[in-house]
Amino acid sequence: MSKKRVLSGIQPSGRLHIGNLVGALQNWVRLQDQYECYYFIADWHALTTRYDDTSRIKEFIKDVLVNCLAAGLDPEKATVFLQSHVLEHAELHVLLSMITPLGWLERVPTYKEKQEQITDKDLNTYGFLGYPLLQSADILVYRADYVPVGVDQVPHLEITREICRRFNNFYGETFPEPEALLTEFPKVPGTDGRKMSKSYNNCIFLSDSPQEVEHKIKTMMTDPQRIKRTDKGDPEKSPVYHLHKIFSSREEQDRIVEGCVTAGIGCIDCKKVLIKNLFAVLEPIWERRRYFMERPDTLEDIISAGSKKAGEISSETMKQVRQAMNLDGLK
Ligand code: TRP
C-alpha cells in the first residue's frame, strides 16, 4: 500500500522562533517517517503582506530552510522545496481563480481580521484576497491527503475543500479532498506572557545565541504578584511555568510548582532549570544550524533537488487538470 501524502508550508516572513519549532517543525519531523511528505517555503504567500519590501526575503527563506533541517527534517525522507521554484502552483492558482466566487474569499475570517490587524500597509490587494486560493493551489497541485496545520488555518482548509469539490463537479473527479491534520500544541508564550509572535517583540528565535536565549529567559516575566523572594507564587500566572510545561519533564514541573506555591524556590532558580532544559532541546539544533549556515551550496542543492521532485508531481497533476478542462491542445 502506498503511503498517504502530506503537504504543508511555512511563510518566510521573519526569523523562526521556538513557537514555530514546537508548533510546526517538530510535527513535520515526526510525520516524515510515516507519510510521503512535501514541505515548502511559501515565499509567494509572504509577498501578500510584504510586497513593498522584499529586501530581507532571501535571508528569511534561508533561515526557514536551515531551521527545518536543524529541527530534523531529512531531505532523503521528506521533499523540501521553495514555492516560487514550482510554477505549477501559479498555473493552478490562475485556473482556480476562474471558478472561485469572490464572496467565498471575502468571507474567509482571516481576511477581515488580518486587514484590521495590519494597519501600516494597504492590504486591499488582489493578491491578499487570493491568499487562501493560492494555498488551495499549493495543496491540490500535490493531490495531498493531509495538511498538518494549526487551528488558525482551518478556514483555509475549508475553502480548499470547497474549491476542490467545485472543480471536481465542473470537470470530473481530479483532486482528492484534503484533510487538515490538526495536532494539539501547547500555546507557546513569549517572554512577556502574550502569545509568542514576531509582532510582539517577545520571541526566542532559533537563530538566537545561547547567551541571548539565557538573557531572554532571565529577564522574562513571572507571576507579577510574586514580588519578594518570600512571596508565594502562582505558577499558572507565570509564562516561565508555561514554558516548563513544554520543555521540562513531569517530575521537574511538579517540583517547580511545589517550590513556587510554597516559596521554596525563587524565580531565578525556576528559570535556571528552564534554561537547562531548553538548552538540551536547542543545542543539537544550534549545532546543525552552524553546519548548514556554513554550507550555502548544500542548501542550494537541497532546495533545487526538492523543487525538482515537487515539480514532477505537480506537473503530472497539471497534465490531468489541463485534460479535465480541455486545455491540453487542439486535438
Ligand atoms: N498559510 C500558511 C500559514 O501561514 C502557510 C501555507 C501556505 C500553507 N500554503 C500552504 C500551509 C499550504 C499548508 C498548506 O501558516
mmCIF file of C-alpha atoms and ligand atoms in Angstrom:
data_model
loop_
_atom_site.group_PDB
_atom_site.id
_atom_site.type_symbol
_atom_site.label_atom_id
_atom_site.label_comp_id
_atom_site.label_asym_id
_atom_site.label_seq_id
_atom_site.Cartn_x
_atom_site.Cartn_y
_atom_site.Cartn_z
ATOM 1 C CA MET A 1 0.000 0.000 0.000
ATOM 2 C CA SER A 2 1.371 3.402 -0.893
ATOM 3 C CA LYS A 3 1.830 5.997 1.795
ATOM 4 C CA LYS A 4 -0.654 8.819 2.204
ATOM 5 C CA ARG A 5 0.633 12.184 1.085
ATOM 6 C CA VAL A 6 1.211 15.078 3.470
ATOM 7 C CA LEU A 7 1.809 18.674 2.433
ATOM 8 C CA SER A 8 2.469 21.783 4.458
ATOM 9 C CA GLY A 9 4.045 25.185 4.043
ATOM 10 C CA ILE A 10 5.538 27.942 6.110
ATOM 11 C CA GLN A 11 5.941 31.603 5.244
ATOM 12 C CA PRO A 12 9.380 33.189 5.203
ATOM 13 C CA SER A 13 8.074 36.326 6.850
ATOM 14 C CA GLY A 14 10.654 36.581 9.616
ATOM 15 C CA ARG A 15 13.082 34.520 11.651
ATOM 16 C CA LEU A 16 11.579 31.359 13.129
ATOM 17 C CA HIS A 17 11.173 31.055 16.889
ATOM 18 C CA ILE A 18 10.615 28.266 19.408
ATOM 19 C CA GLY A 19 6.850 28.629 18.896
ATOM 20 C CA ASN A 20 7.344 27.600 15.260
ATOM 21 C CA LEU A 21 9.583 24.764 16.429
ATOM 22 C CA VAL A 22 7.046 23.096 18.723
ATOM 23 C CA GLY A 23 4.002 24.227 16.732
ATOM 24 C CA ALA A 24 5.105 23.103 13.289
ATOM 25 C CA LEU A 25 8.648 21.874 12.693
ATOM 26 C CA GLN A 26 8.749 19.115 15.306
ATOM 27 C CA ASN A 27 5.445 17.822 13.999
ATOM 28 C CA TRP A 28 6.706 17.859 10.421
ATOM 29 C CA VAL A 29 9.724 15.846 11.536
ATOM 30 C CA ARG A 30 7.501 13.251 13.229
ATOM 31 C CA LEU A 31 5.400 12.841 10.086
ATOM 32 C CA GLN A 32 8.305 12.273 7.705
ATOM 33 C CA ASP A 33 8.715 8.601 8.652
ATOM 34 C CA GLN A 34 5.078 7.735 8.264
ATOM 35 C CA TYR A 35 3.945 9.654 5.199
ATOM 36 C CA GLU A 36 5.143 10.838 1.833
ATOM 37 C CA CYS A 37 5.843 14.417 2.901
ATOM 38 C CA TYR A 38 6.153 17.645 0.949
ATOM 39 C CA TYR A 39 7.166 20.719 2.893
ATOM 40 C CA PHE A 40 7.685 24.057 1.274
ATOM 41 C CA ILE A 41 8.662 27.621 1.954
ATOM 42 C CA ALA A 42 5.758 29.812 0.867
ATOM 43 C CA ASP A 43 7.625 32.820 -0.491
ATOM 44 C CA TRP A 44 4.734 33.980 -2.690
ATOM 45 C CA HIS A 45 2.473 33.952 0.349
ATOM 46 C CA ALA A 46 4.947 36.155 2.187
ATOM 47 C CA LEU A 47 4.518 38.702 -0.601
ATOM 48 C CA THR A 48 0.783 39.038 0.031
ATOM 49 C CA THR A 49 1.552 41.209 3.056
ATOM 50 C CA ARG A 50 5.152 42.237 2.323
ATOM 51 C CA TYR A 51 5.025 43.207 -1.292
ATOM 52 C CA ASP A 52 6.524 46.638 -0.665
ATOM 53 C CA ASP A 53 9.842 45.471 0.748
ATOM 54 C CA THR A 54 11.453 42.237 -0.360
ATOM 55 C CA SER A 55 14.937 43.162 0.801
ATOM 56 C CA ARG A 56 15.074 40.504 3.524
ATOM 57 C CA ILE A 57 13.209 37.685 1.820
ATOM 58 C CA LYS A 58 16.329 35.688 0.879
ATOM 59 C CA GLU A 59 17.583 35.889 4.442
ATOM 60 C CA PHE A 60 14.232 34.644 5.756
ATOM 61 C CA ILE A 61 13.999 31.822 3.197
ATOM 62 C CA LYS A 62 17.447 30.679 4.235
ATOM 63 C CA ASP A 63 16.511 30.939 7.920
ATOM 64 C CA VAL A 64 13.404 28.788 7.403
ATOM 65 C CA LEU A 65 15.319 26.191 5.406
ATOM 66 C CA VAL A 66 18.194 25.985 7.865
ATOM 67 C CA ASN A 67 15.781 25.678 10.779
ATOM 68 C CA CYS A 68 13.788 22.941 9.048
ATOM 69 C CA LEU A 69 16.969 20.941 8.557
ATOM 70 C CA ALA A 70 18.253 21.779 12.021
ATOM 71 C CA ALA A 71 14.982 20.626 13.571
ATOM 72 C CA GLY A 72 15.497 17.249 11.893
ATOM 73 C CA LEU A 73 13.806 17.313 8.503
ATOM 74 C CA ASP A 74 15.697 14.858 6.351
ATOM 75 C CA PRO A 75 15.687 15.646 2.613
ATOM 76 C CA GLU A 76 16.110 11.901 1.991
ATOM 77 C CA LYS A 77 12.740 11.307 3.602
ATOM 78 C CA ALA A 78 10.754 14.486 3.007
ATOM 79 C CA THR A 79 10.755 16.726 -0.037
ATOM 80 C CA VAL A 80 11.701 20.247 0.993
ATOM 81 C CA PHE A 81 11.227 22.953 -1.614
ATOM 82 C CA LEU A 82 10.535 26.565 -2.481
ATOM 83 C CA GLN A 83 7.083 27.561 -3.731
ATOM 84 C CA SER A 84 8.336 30.026 -6.361
ATOM 85 C CA HIS A 85 10.556 27.310 -7.882
ATOM 86 C CA VAL A 86 7.490 25.253 -8.817
ATOM 87 C CA LEU A 87 5.494 27.271 -11.327
ATOM 88 C CA GLU A 88 2.599 24.797 -11.378
ATOM 89 C CA HIS A 89 1.341 26.389 -8.148
ATOM 90 C CA ALA A 90 0.794 29.608 -10.110
ATOM 91 C CA GLU A 91 -0.850 27.886 -13.047
ATOM 92 C CA LEU A 92 -3.311 26.055 -10.853
ATOM 93 C CA HIS A 93 -3.942 29.238 -8.890
ATOM 94 C CA VAL A 94 -4.987 31.115 -12.032
ATOM 95 C CA LEU A 95 -7.275 28.282 -13.141
ATOM 96 C CA LEU A 96 -8.877 28.004 -9.710
ATOM 97 C CA SER A 97 -9.388 31.775 -9.666
ATOM 98 C CA MET A 98 -11.759 31.356 -12.615
ATOM 99 C CA ILE A 99 -14.148 29.181 -10.615
ATOM 100 C CA THR A 100 -13.921 30.922 -7.261
ATOM 101 C CA PRO A 101 -16.796 33.218 -6.321
ATOM 102 C CA LEU A 102 -15.470 36.427 -4.760
ATOM 103 C CA GLY A 103 -17.796 36.015 -1.813
ATOM 104 C CA TRP A 104 -16.056 32.819 -0.762
ATOM 105 C CA LEU A 105 -12.772 34.692 -0.408
ATOM 106 C CA GLU A 106 -14.312 37.763 1.206
ATOM 107 C CA ARG A 107 -15.963 35.554 3.796
ATOM 108 C CA VAL A 108 -12.760 33.810 4.958
ATOM 109 C CA PRO A 109 -12.455 35.086 8.540
ATOM 110 C CA THR A 110 -8.688 35.636 8.362
ATOM 111 C CA TYR A 111 -9.218 38.119 5.516
ATOM 112 C CA LYS A 112 -11.000 40.822 7.522
ATOM 113 C CA GLU A 113 -9.120 40.003 10.725
ATOM 114 C CA LYS A 114 -5.699 40.472 9.203
ATOM 115 C CA GLN A 115 -6.767 43.553 7.303
ATOM 116 C CA GLU A 116 -7.830 45.092 10.591
ATOM 117 C CA GLN A 117 -4.715 43.931 12.436
ATOM 118 C CA ILE A 118 -2.186 45.129 9.897
ATOM 119 C CA THR A 119 -2.735 48.845 9.615
ATOM 120 C CA ASP A 120 0.633 50.017 8.316
ATOM 121 C CA LYS A 121 0.029 48.554 4.849
ATOM 122 C CA ASP A 122 -2.628 48.660 2.192
ATOM 123 C CA LEU A 123 -3.989 45.130 2.076
ATOM 124 C CA ASN A 124 -6.752 45.974 -0.350
ATOM 125 C CA THR A 125 -4.912 43.997 -2.975
ATOM 126 C CA TYR A 126 -5.863 41.240 -5.343
ATOM 127 C CA GLY A 127 -3.035 39.040 -4.024
ATOM 128 C CA PHE A 128 -4.076 39.375 -0.407
ATOM 129 C CA LEU A 129 -7.699 38.481 -1.148
ATOM 130 C CA GLY A 130 -6.410 35.489 -3.083
ATOM 131 C CA TYR A 131 -4.190 34.231 -0.264
ATOM 132 C CA PRO A 132 -6.382 31.234 0.623
ATOM 133 C CA LEU A 133 -6.801 30.344 -3.030
ATOM 134 C CA LEU A 134 -3.050 30.247 -3.577
ATOM 135 C CA GLN A 135 -2.943 27.970 -0.553
ATOM 136 C CA SER A 136 -5.615 25.771 -2.152
ATOM 137 C CA ALA A 137 -3.469 25.509 -5.272
ATOM 138 C CA ASP A 138 -0.430 24.582 -3.120
ATOM 139 C CA ILE A 139 -2.366 21.713 -1.615
ATOM 140 C CA LEU A 140 -4.348 20.452 -4.596
ATOM 141 C CA VAL A 141 -1.426 20.512 -7.024
ATOM 142 C CA TYR A 142 0.120 17.667 -4.963
ATOM 143 C CA ARG A 143 -3.221 15.879 -4.522
ATOM 144 C CA ALA A 144 -2.358 15.884 -0.819
ATOM 145 C CA ASP A 145 -4.353 13.729 1.602
ATOM 146 C CA TYR A 146 -3.364 15.514 4.792
ATOM 147 C CA VAL A 147 -2.315 19.033 5.645
ATOM 148 C CA PRO A 148 -0.746 19.468 9.084
ATOM 149 C CA VAL A 149 -1.623 22.985 10.267
ATOM 150 C CA GLY A 150 -2.640 24.900 13.349
ATOM 151 C CA VAL A 151 -6.272 25.728 14.107
ATOM 152 C CA ASP A 152 -5.794 29.215 12.673
ATOM 153 C CA GLN A 153 -5.506 27.611 9.219
ATOM 154 C CA VAL A 154 -8.769 25.641 9.374
ATOM 155 C CA PRO A 155 -10.731 28.239 7.358
ATOM 156 C CA HIS A 156 -8.123 27.949 4.599
ATOM 157 C CA LEU A 157 -8.524 24.186 4.549
ATOM 158 C CA GLU A 158 -12.289 24.576 4.402
ATOM 159 C CA ILE A 159 -12.175 26.802 1.348
ATOM 160 C CA THR A 160 -9.666 24.416 -0.247
ATOM 161 C CA ARG A 161 -12.145 21.572 0.169
ATOM 162 C CA GLU A 162 -14.952 23.687 -1.291
ATOM 163 C CA ILE A 163 -12.862 24.643 -4.312
ATOM 164 C CA CYS A 164 -11.855 21.018 -4.701
ATOM 165 C CA ARG A 165 -15.491 19.885 -4.820
ATOM 166 C CA ARG A 166 -16.436 22.664 -7.203
ATOM 167 C CA PHE A 167 -13.613 21.765 -9.568
ATOM 168 C CA ASN A 168 -14.464 18.052 -9.462
ATOM 169 C CA ASN A 169 -18.119 18.912 -10.119
ATOM 170 C CA PHE A 170 -17.388 21.021 -13.182
ATOM 171 C CA TYR A 171 -14.630 18.986 -14.784
ATOM 172 C CA GLY A 172 -14.776 15.485 -13.311
ATOM 173 C CA GLU A 173 -13.008 13.861 -10.355
ATOM 174 C CA THR A 174 -9.492 15.259 -10.418
ATOM 175 C CA PHE A 175 -8.478 16.038 -6.848
ATOM 176 C CA PRO A 176 -8.923 14.073 -3.627
ATOM 177 C CA GLU A 177 -10.404 16.179 -0.825
ATOM 178 C CA PRO A 178 -7.574 17.104 1.531
ATOM 179 C CA GLU A 179 -7.989 16.928 5.277
ATOM 180 C CA ALA A 180 -6.444 19.097 7.961
ATOM 181 C CA LEU A 181 -4.182 17.173 10.301
ATOM 182 C CA LEU A 182 -4.777 19.095 13.486
ATOM 183 C CA THR A 183 -2.319 18.402 16.218
ATOM 184 C CA GLU A 184 -2.923 19.961 19.575
ATOM 185 C CA PHE A 185 0.045 22.049 20.530
ATOM 186 C CA PRO A 186 0.567 23.855 23.751
ATOM 187 C CA LYS A 187 0.424 27.608 23.212
ATOM 188 C CA VAL A 188 3.946 28.896 23.491
ATOM 189 C CA PRO A 189 4.062 32.116 25.487
ATOM 190 C CA GLY A 190 6.526 34.839 24.612
ATOM 191 C CA THR A 191 8.820 36.471 27.146
ATOM 192 C CA ASP A 192 6.056 38.909 28.126
ATOM 193 C CA GLY A 193 3.362 36.258 28.611
ATOM 194 C CA ARG A 194 1.468 37.006 25.423
ATOM 195 C CA LYS A 195 1.496 34.527 22.530
ATOM 196 C CA MET A 196 4.972 34.316 21.033
ATOM 197 C CA SER A 197 4.832 36.407 17.895
ATOM 198 C CA LYS A 198 7.308 38.488 15.959
ATOM 199 C CA SER A 199 4.929 41.432 16.008
ATOM 200 C CA TYR A 200 5.053 41.500 19.836
ATOM 201 C CA ASN A 201 8.835 41.502 20.053
ATOM 202 C CA ASN A 202 8.733 38.681 22.625
ATOM 203 C CA CYS A 203 10.344 35.829 20.702
ATOM 204 C CA ILE A 204 13.087 33.391 21.432
ATOM 205 C CA PHE A 205 14.467 32.825 17.954
ATOM 206 C CA LEU A 206 16.115 29.611 16.820
ATOM 207 C CA SER A 207 18.886 31.840 15.497
ATOM 208 C CA ASP A 208 19.474 33.449 18.920
ATOM 209 C CA SER A 209 22.827 32.661 20.515
ATOM 210 C CA PRO A 210 22.888 30.691 23.789
ATOM 211 C CA GLN A 211 23.724 33.955 25.561
ATOM 212 C CA GLU A 212 20.704 35.688 24.045
ATOM 213 C CA VAL A 213 18.386 32.819 24.984
ATOM 214 C CA GLU A 214 19.716 32.798 28.531
ATOM 215 C CA HIS A 215 19.311 36.565 28.804
ATOM 216 C CA LYS A 216 15.746 36.459 27.446
ATOM 217 C CA ILE A 217 14.724 33.794 29.958
ATOM 218 C CA LYS A 218 16.449 35.556 32.845
ATOM 219 C CA THR A 219 14.593 38.785 32.126
ATOM 220 C CA MET A 220 11.311 37.061 31.392
ATOM 221 C CA MET A 221 8.135 37.954 33.204
ATOM 222 C CA THR A 222 6.923 35.677 36.033
ATOM 223 C CA ASP A 223 3.883 35.833 38.341
ATOM 224 C CA PRO A 224 3.503 39.617 38.675
ATOM 225 C CA GLN A 225 2.126 39.218 42.198
ATOM 226 C CA ARG A 226 5.233 37.416 43.421
ATOM 227 C CA ILE A 227 7.397 40.404 44.199
ATOM 228 C CA LYS A 228 9.642 39.327 47.071
ATOM 229 C CA ARG A 229 11.528 36.027 47.223
ATOM 230 C CA THR A 230 9.444 35.073 50.264
ATOM 231 C CA ASP A 231 6.109 35.685 48.490
ATOM 232 C CA LYS A 232 4.267 32.577 47.430
ATOM 233 C CA GLY A 233 3.624 32.384 43.707
ATOM 234 C CA ASP A 234 1.016 31.056 41.319
ATOM 235 C CA PRO A 235 2.789 29.153 38.549
ATOM 236 C CA GLU A 236 -0.220 29.384 36.241
ATOM 237 C CA LYS A 237 0.317 33.170 36.148
ATOM 238 C CA SER A 238 3.936 32.799 35.078
ATOM 239 C CA PRO A 239 4.840 32.332 31.420
ATOM 240 C CA VAL A 240 8.056 30.695 32.639
ATOM 241 C CA TYR A 241 5.992 27.846 34.043
ATOM 242 C CA HIS A 242 4.128 27.510 30.748
ATOM 243 C CA LEU A 243 7.472 27.023 29.044
ATOM 244 C CA HIS A 244 8.348 24.383 31.658
ATOM 245 C CA LYS A 245 5.192 22.553 30.598
ATOM 246 C CA ILE A 246 6.651 22.294 27.110
ATOM 247 C CA PHE A 247 10.328 21.751 27.785
ATOM 248 C CA SER A 248 10.629 20.129 31.244
ATOM 249 C CA SER A 249 9.900 16.617 32.495
ATOM 250 C CA ARG A 250 6.801 15.945 34.594
ATOM 251 C CA GLU A 251 8.870 15.443 37.730
ATOM 252 C CA GLU A 252 10.645 18.723 37.233
ATOM 253 C CA GLN A 253 7.353 20.512 36.589
ATOM 254 C CA ASP A 254 5.952 19.081 39.835
ATOM 255 C CA ARG A 255 8.998 20.302 41.735
ATOM 256 C CA ILE A 256 8.689 23.753 40.162
ATOM 257 C CA VAL A 257 5.017 24.048 41.139
ATOM 258 C CA GLU A 258 5.708 22.869 44.679
ATOM 259 C CA GLY A 259 8.631 25.285 45.018
ATOM 260 C CA CYS A 260 6.655 28.206 43.627
ATOM 261 C CA VAL A 261 3.482 27.841 45.712
ATOM 262 C CA THR A 262 5.462 27.381 48.931
ATOM 263 C CA ALA A 263 8.108 29.996 48.114
ATOM 264 C CA GLY A 264 10.585 27.141 48.457
ATOM 265 C CA ILE A 265 12.374 28.263 45.314
ATOM 266 C CA GLY A 266 12.775 31.686 43.763
ATOM 267 C CA CYS A 267 12.071 32.766 40.197
ATOM 268 C CA ILE A 268 15.784 32.701 39.378
ATOM 269 C CA ASP A 269 16.019 29.029 40.445
ATOM 270 C CA CYS A 270 12.982 28.207 38.357
ATOM 271 C CA LYS A 271 14.464 29.951 35.331
ATOM 272 C CA LYS A 272 17.784 28.137 35.707
ATOM 273 C CA VAL A 273 16.020 24.796 35.384
ATOM 274 C CA LEU A 274 14.156 26.044 32.314
ATOM 275 C CA ILE A 275 17.369 27.286 30.716
ATOM 276 C CA LYS A 276 18.974 23.858 31.254
ATOM 277 C CA ASN A 277 16.043 22.028 29.656
ATOM 278 C CA LEU A 278 15.593 24.476 26.815
ATOM 279 C CA PHE A 279 19.303 24.240 26.041
ATOM 280 C CA ALA A 280 19.032 20.444 25.883
ATOM 281 C CA VAL A 281 16.476 20.848 23.079
ATOM 282 C CA LEU A 282 18.252 23.721 21.341
ATOM 283 C CA GLU A 283 21.864 22.519 21.480
ATOM 284 C CA PRO A 284 21.548 19.887 18.726
ATOM 285 C CA ILE A 285 19.588 22.440 16.697
ATOM 286 C CA TRP A 286 22.289 25.073 17.140
ATOM 287 C CA GLU A 287 24.906 22.555 16.078
ATOM 288 C CA ARG A 288 23.054 21.623 12.906
ATOM 289 C CA ARG A 289 22.311 25.285 12.218
ATOM 290 C CA ARG A 290 26.039 26.009 12.335
ATOM 291 C CA TYR A 291 26.701 23.115 9.981
ATOM 292 C CA PHE A 292 24.197 24.291 7.353
ATOM 293 C CA MET A 293 24.857 28.030 7.700
ATOM 294 C CA GLU A 294 28.427 27.329 6.621
ATOM 295 C CA ARG A 295 27.294 25.339 3.574
ATOM 296 C CA PRO A 296 25.273 27.591 1.243
ATOM 297 C CA ASP A 297 25.937 25.223 -1.677
ATOM 298 C CA THR A 298 24.408 22.293 0.204
ATOM 299 C CA LEU A 299 21.342 24.421 0.954
ATOM 300 C CA GLU A 300 21.052 25.395 -2.687
ATOM 301 C CA ASP A 301 21.336 21.715 -3.714
ATOM 302 C CA ILE A 302 18.675 20.613 -1.247
ATOM 303 C CA ILE A 303 16.188 23.225 -2.392
ATOM 304 C CA SER A 304 16.844 22.592 -6.109
ATOM 305 C CA ALA A 305 16.547 18.830 -5.766
ATOM 306 C CA GLY A 306 13.384 19.221 -3.656
ATOM 307 C CA SER A 307 11.824 21.688 -6.083
ATOM 308 C CA LYS A 308 12.620 19.374 -8.997
ATOM 309 C CA LYS A 309 10.962 16.445 -7.247
ATOM 310 C CA ALA A 310 7.945 18.562 -6.307
ATOM 311 C CA GLY A 311 7.788 19.701 -9.939
ATOM 312 C CA GLU A 312 7.475 16.113 -11.113
ATOM 313 C CA ILE A 313 4.357 15.545 -9.027
ATOM 314 C CA SER A 314 2.801 18.934 -9.697
ATOM 315 C CA SER A 315 3.398 18.800 -13.460
ATOM 316 C CA GLU A 316 1.738 15.395 -13.563
ATOM 317 C CA THR A 317 -1.285 16.886 -11.773
ATOM 318 C CA MET A 318 -1.364 19.830 -14.168
ATOM 319 C CA LYS A 319 -1.463 17.473 -17.152
ATOM 320 C CA GLN A 320 -4.591 15.940 -15.705
ATOM 321 C CA VAL A 321 -6.042 19.348 -14.891
ATOM 322 C CA ARG A 322 -5.486 20.624 -18.437
ATOM 323 C CA GLN A 323 -7.067 17.482 -19.826
ATOM 324 C CA ALA A 324 -10.037 17.777 -17.498
ATOM 325 C CA MET A 325 -10.549 21.401 -18.594
ATOM 326 C CA ASN A 326 -9.858 20.724 -22.285
ATOM 327 C CA LEU A 327 -6.767 22.899 -22.206
ATOM 328 C CA ASP A 328 -4.490 20.137 -23.480
ATOM 329 C CA GLY A 329 -4.076 21.194 -27.086
ATOM 330 C CA LEU A 330 -6.097 21.253 -30.264
ATOM 331 C CA LYS A 331 -6.851 17.579 -30.769
HETATM 332 N N1 TRP B 1 -0.949 29.873 5.327
HETATM 333 C C1 TRP B 1 0.034 29.037 5.981
HETATM 334 C C2 TRP B 1 0.490 29.733 7.267
HETATM 335 O O1 TRP B 1 0.525 30.928 7.324
HETATM 336 C C3 TRP B 1 1.227 28.766 5.098
HETATM 337 C C4 TRP B 1 0.835 27.976 3.895
HETATM 338 C C5 TRP B 1 0.852 28.414 2.602
HETATM 339 C C6 TRP B 1 0.385 26.639 3.883
HETATM 340 N N2 TRP B 1 0.448 27.420 1.783
HETATM 341 C C7 TRP B 1 0.140 26.318 2.498
HETATM 342 C C8 TRP B 1 0.148 25.680 4.869
HETATM 343 C C9 TRP B 1 -0.327 25.063 2.139
HETATM 344 C C10 TRP B 1 -0.320 24.444 4.485
HETATM 345 C C11 TRP B 1 -0.559 24.132 3.134
HETATM 346 O O2 TRP B 1 0.849 29.059 8.196
#
